[in-house]
mmCIF file of C-alpha atoms in Angstrom:
data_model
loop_
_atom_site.group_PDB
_atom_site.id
_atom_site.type_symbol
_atom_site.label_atom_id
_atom_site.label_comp_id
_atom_site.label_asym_id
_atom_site.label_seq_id
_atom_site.Cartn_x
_atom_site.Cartn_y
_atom_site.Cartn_z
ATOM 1 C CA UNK A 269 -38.447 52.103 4.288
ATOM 2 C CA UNK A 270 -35.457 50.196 3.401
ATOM 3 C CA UNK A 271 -36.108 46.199 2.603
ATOM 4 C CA UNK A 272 -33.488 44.648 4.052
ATOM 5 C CA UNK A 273 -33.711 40.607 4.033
ATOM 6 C CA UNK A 274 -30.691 38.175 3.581
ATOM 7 C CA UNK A 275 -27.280 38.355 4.605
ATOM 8 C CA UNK A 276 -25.968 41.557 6.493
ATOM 9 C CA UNK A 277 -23.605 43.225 9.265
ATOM 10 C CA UNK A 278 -24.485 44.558 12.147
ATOM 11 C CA UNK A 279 -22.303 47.348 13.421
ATOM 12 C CA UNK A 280 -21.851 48.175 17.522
ATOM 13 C CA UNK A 281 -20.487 50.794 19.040
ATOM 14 C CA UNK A 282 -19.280 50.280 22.427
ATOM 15 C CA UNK A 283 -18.930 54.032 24.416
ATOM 16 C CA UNK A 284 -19.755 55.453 27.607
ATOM 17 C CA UNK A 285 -23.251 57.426 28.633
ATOM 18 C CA UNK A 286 -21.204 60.485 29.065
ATOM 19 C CA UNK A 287 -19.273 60.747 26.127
ATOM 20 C CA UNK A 288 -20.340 63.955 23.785
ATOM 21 C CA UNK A 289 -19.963 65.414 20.187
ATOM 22 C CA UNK A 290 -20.500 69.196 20.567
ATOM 23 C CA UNK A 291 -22.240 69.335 23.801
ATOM 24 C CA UNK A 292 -24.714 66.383 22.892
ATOM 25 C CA UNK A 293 -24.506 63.284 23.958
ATOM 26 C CA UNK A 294 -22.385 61.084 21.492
ATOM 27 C CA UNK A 295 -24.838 57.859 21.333
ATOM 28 C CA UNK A 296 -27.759 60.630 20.264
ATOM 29 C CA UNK A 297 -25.264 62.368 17.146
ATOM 30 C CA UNK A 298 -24.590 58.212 16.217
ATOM 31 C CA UNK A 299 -27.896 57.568 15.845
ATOM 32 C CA UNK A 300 -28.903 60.931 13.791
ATOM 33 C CA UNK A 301 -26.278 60.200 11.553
ATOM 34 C CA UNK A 302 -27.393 56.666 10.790
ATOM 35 C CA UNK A 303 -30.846 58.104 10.239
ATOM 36 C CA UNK A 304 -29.231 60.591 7.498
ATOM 37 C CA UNK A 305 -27.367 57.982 6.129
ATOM 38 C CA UNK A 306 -30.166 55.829 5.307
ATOM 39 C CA UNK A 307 -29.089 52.845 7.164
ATOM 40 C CA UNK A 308 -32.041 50.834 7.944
ATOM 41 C CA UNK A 309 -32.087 51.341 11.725
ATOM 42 C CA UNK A 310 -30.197 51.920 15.430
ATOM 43 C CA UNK A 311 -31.053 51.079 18.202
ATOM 44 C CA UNK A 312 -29.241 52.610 21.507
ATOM 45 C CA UNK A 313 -28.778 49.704 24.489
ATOM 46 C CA UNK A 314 -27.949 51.416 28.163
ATOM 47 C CA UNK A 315 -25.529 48.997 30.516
ATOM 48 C CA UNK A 316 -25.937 48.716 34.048
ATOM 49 C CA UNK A 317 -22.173 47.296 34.486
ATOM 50 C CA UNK A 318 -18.992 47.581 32.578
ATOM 51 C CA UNK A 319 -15.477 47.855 31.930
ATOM 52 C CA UNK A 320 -13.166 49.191 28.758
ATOM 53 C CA UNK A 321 -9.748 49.434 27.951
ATOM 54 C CA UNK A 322 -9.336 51.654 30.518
ATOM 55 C CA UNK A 323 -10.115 48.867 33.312
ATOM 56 C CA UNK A 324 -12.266 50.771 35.432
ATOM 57 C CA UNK A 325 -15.349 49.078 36.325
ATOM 58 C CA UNK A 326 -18.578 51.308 36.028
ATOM 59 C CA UNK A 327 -21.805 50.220 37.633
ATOM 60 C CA UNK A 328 -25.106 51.268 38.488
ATOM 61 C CA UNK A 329 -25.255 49.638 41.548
ATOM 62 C CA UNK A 330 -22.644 51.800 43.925
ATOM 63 C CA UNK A 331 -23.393 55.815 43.719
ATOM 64 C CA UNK A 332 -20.088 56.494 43.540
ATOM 65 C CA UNK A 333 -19.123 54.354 40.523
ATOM 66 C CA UNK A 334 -22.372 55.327 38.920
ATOM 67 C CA UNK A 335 -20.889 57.701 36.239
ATOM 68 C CA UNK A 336 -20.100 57.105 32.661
ATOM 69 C CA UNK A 337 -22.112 53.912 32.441
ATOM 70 C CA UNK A 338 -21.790 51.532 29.215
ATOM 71 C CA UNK A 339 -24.162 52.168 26.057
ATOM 72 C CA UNK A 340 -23.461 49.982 23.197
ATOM 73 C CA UNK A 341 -25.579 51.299 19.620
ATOM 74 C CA UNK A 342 -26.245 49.014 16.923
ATOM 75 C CA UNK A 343 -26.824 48.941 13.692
ATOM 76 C CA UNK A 344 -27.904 46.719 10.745
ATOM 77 C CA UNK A 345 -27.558 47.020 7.220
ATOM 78 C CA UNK A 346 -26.359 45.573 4.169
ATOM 79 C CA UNK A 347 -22.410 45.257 4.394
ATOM 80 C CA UNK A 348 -21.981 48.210 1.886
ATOM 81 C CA UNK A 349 -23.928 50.489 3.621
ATOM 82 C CA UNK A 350 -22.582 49.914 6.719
ATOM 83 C CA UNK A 351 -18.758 49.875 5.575
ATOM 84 C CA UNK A 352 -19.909 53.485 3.892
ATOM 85 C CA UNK A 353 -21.179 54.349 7.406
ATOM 86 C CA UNK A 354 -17.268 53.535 9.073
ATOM 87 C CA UNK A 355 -15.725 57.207 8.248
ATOM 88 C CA UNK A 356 -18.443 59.061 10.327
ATOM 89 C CA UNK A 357 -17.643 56.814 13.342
ATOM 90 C CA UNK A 358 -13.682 57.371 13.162
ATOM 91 C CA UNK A 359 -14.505 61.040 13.241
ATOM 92 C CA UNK A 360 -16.786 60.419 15.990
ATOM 93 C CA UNK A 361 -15.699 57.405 18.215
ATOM 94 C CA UNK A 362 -12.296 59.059 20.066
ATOM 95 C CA UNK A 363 -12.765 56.582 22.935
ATOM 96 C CA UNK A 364 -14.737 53.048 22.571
ATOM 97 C CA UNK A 365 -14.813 49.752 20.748
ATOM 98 C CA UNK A 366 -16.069 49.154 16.958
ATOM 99 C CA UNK A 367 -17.056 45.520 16.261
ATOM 100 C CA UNK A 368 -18.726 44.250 12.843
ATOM 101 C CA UNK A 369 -20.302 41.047 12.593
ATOM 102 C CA UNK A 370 -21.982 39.121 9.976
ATOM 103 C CA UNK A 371 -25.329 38.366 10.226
ATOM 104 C CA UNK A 372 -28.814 37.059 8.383
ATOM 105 C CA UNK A 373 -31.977 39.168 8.172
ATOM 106 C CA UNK A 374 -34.842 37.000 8.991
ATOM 107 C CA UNK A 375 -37.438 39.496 9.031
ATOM 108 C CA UNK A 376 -37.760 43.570 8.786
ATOM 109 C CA UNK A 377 -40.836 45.188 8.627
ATOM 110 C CA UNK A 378 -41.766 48.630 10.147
ATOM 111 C CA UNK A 379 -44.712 50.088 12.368
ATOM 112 C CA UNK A 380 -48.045 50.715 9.548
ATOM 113 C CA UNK A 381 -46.849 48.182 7.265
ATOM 114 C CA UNK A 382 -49.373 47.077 4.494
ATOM 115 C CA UNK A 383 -51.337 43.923 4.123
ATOM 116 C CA UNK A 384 -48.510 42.210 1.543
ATOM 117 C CA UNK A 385 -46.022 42.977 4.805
ATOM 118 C CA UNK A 386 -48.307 41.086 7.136
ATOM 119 C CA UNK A 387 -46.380 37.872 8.522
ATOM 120 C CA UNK A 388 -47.848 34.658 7.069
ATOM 121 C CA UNK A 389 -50.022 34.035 9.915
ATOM 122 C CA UNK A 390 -52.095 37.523 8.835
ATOM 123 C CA UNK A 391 -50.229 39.183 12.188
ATOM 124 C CA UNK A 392 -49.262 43.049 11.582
ATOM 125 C CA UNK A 393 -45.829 43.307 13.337
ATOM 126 C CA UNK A 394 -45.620 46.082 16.360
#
């Protein structure tokens, strides 16, 4: 597992449920390659309402406008790993929004962790 505390970025990619890389869906591929990367984690977040640059609102809540709904993936990691990370997403992202933003690492500790990864009240994390 990757110890990650301190300062960091966190990396979102803003791009619609229906967007695809080779017949798979695009959020899925981002992921994957974060994972072979190294990057400490992703986590994919599904919108019920949105618009783009394109203007056109998508929601959840009429049928007909139900398509292509928003999906945002983020990502956090040290600022080097993450700015590594940028070349896969230009030759991924055609359509979307990129954002970095600083951040601060409070805690990170993964499912199974050992005793010495226990929080200070003697908790295991989930």
């Amino acid at each position: 597992m990757t110890a990650l505390t301190g300062r960091a970025l966190r990396l979102t990619v803003y791009i619609g449920e229906d967007d695809t890389w080779h017949h798979r869906p695009l959020y899925t591929e981002i992921v994957h390659r974060a994972h072979s990367a190294g990057l400490a984690g992703a986590s994919v977040f599904h919108g019920i309402e949105g618009f783009g640059a394109s203007s056109r609102i998508h929601t959840a809540r009429l049928l007909s406008l139900s398509e292509d709904l928003p999906v945002a993936i983020v990502v956090v990691d040290t600022e080097e790993r993450i700015r590594a990370f940028l070349p896969q997403l230009d030759e991924l992202v055609g359509e979307g929004l990129v954002t970095l933003e600083e951040c601060e690492v409070v805690r990170y500790v993964g499912r199974g962790a050992g005793p010495d990864e226990a929080d200070p009240k003697g908790k295991k994390s989930l």
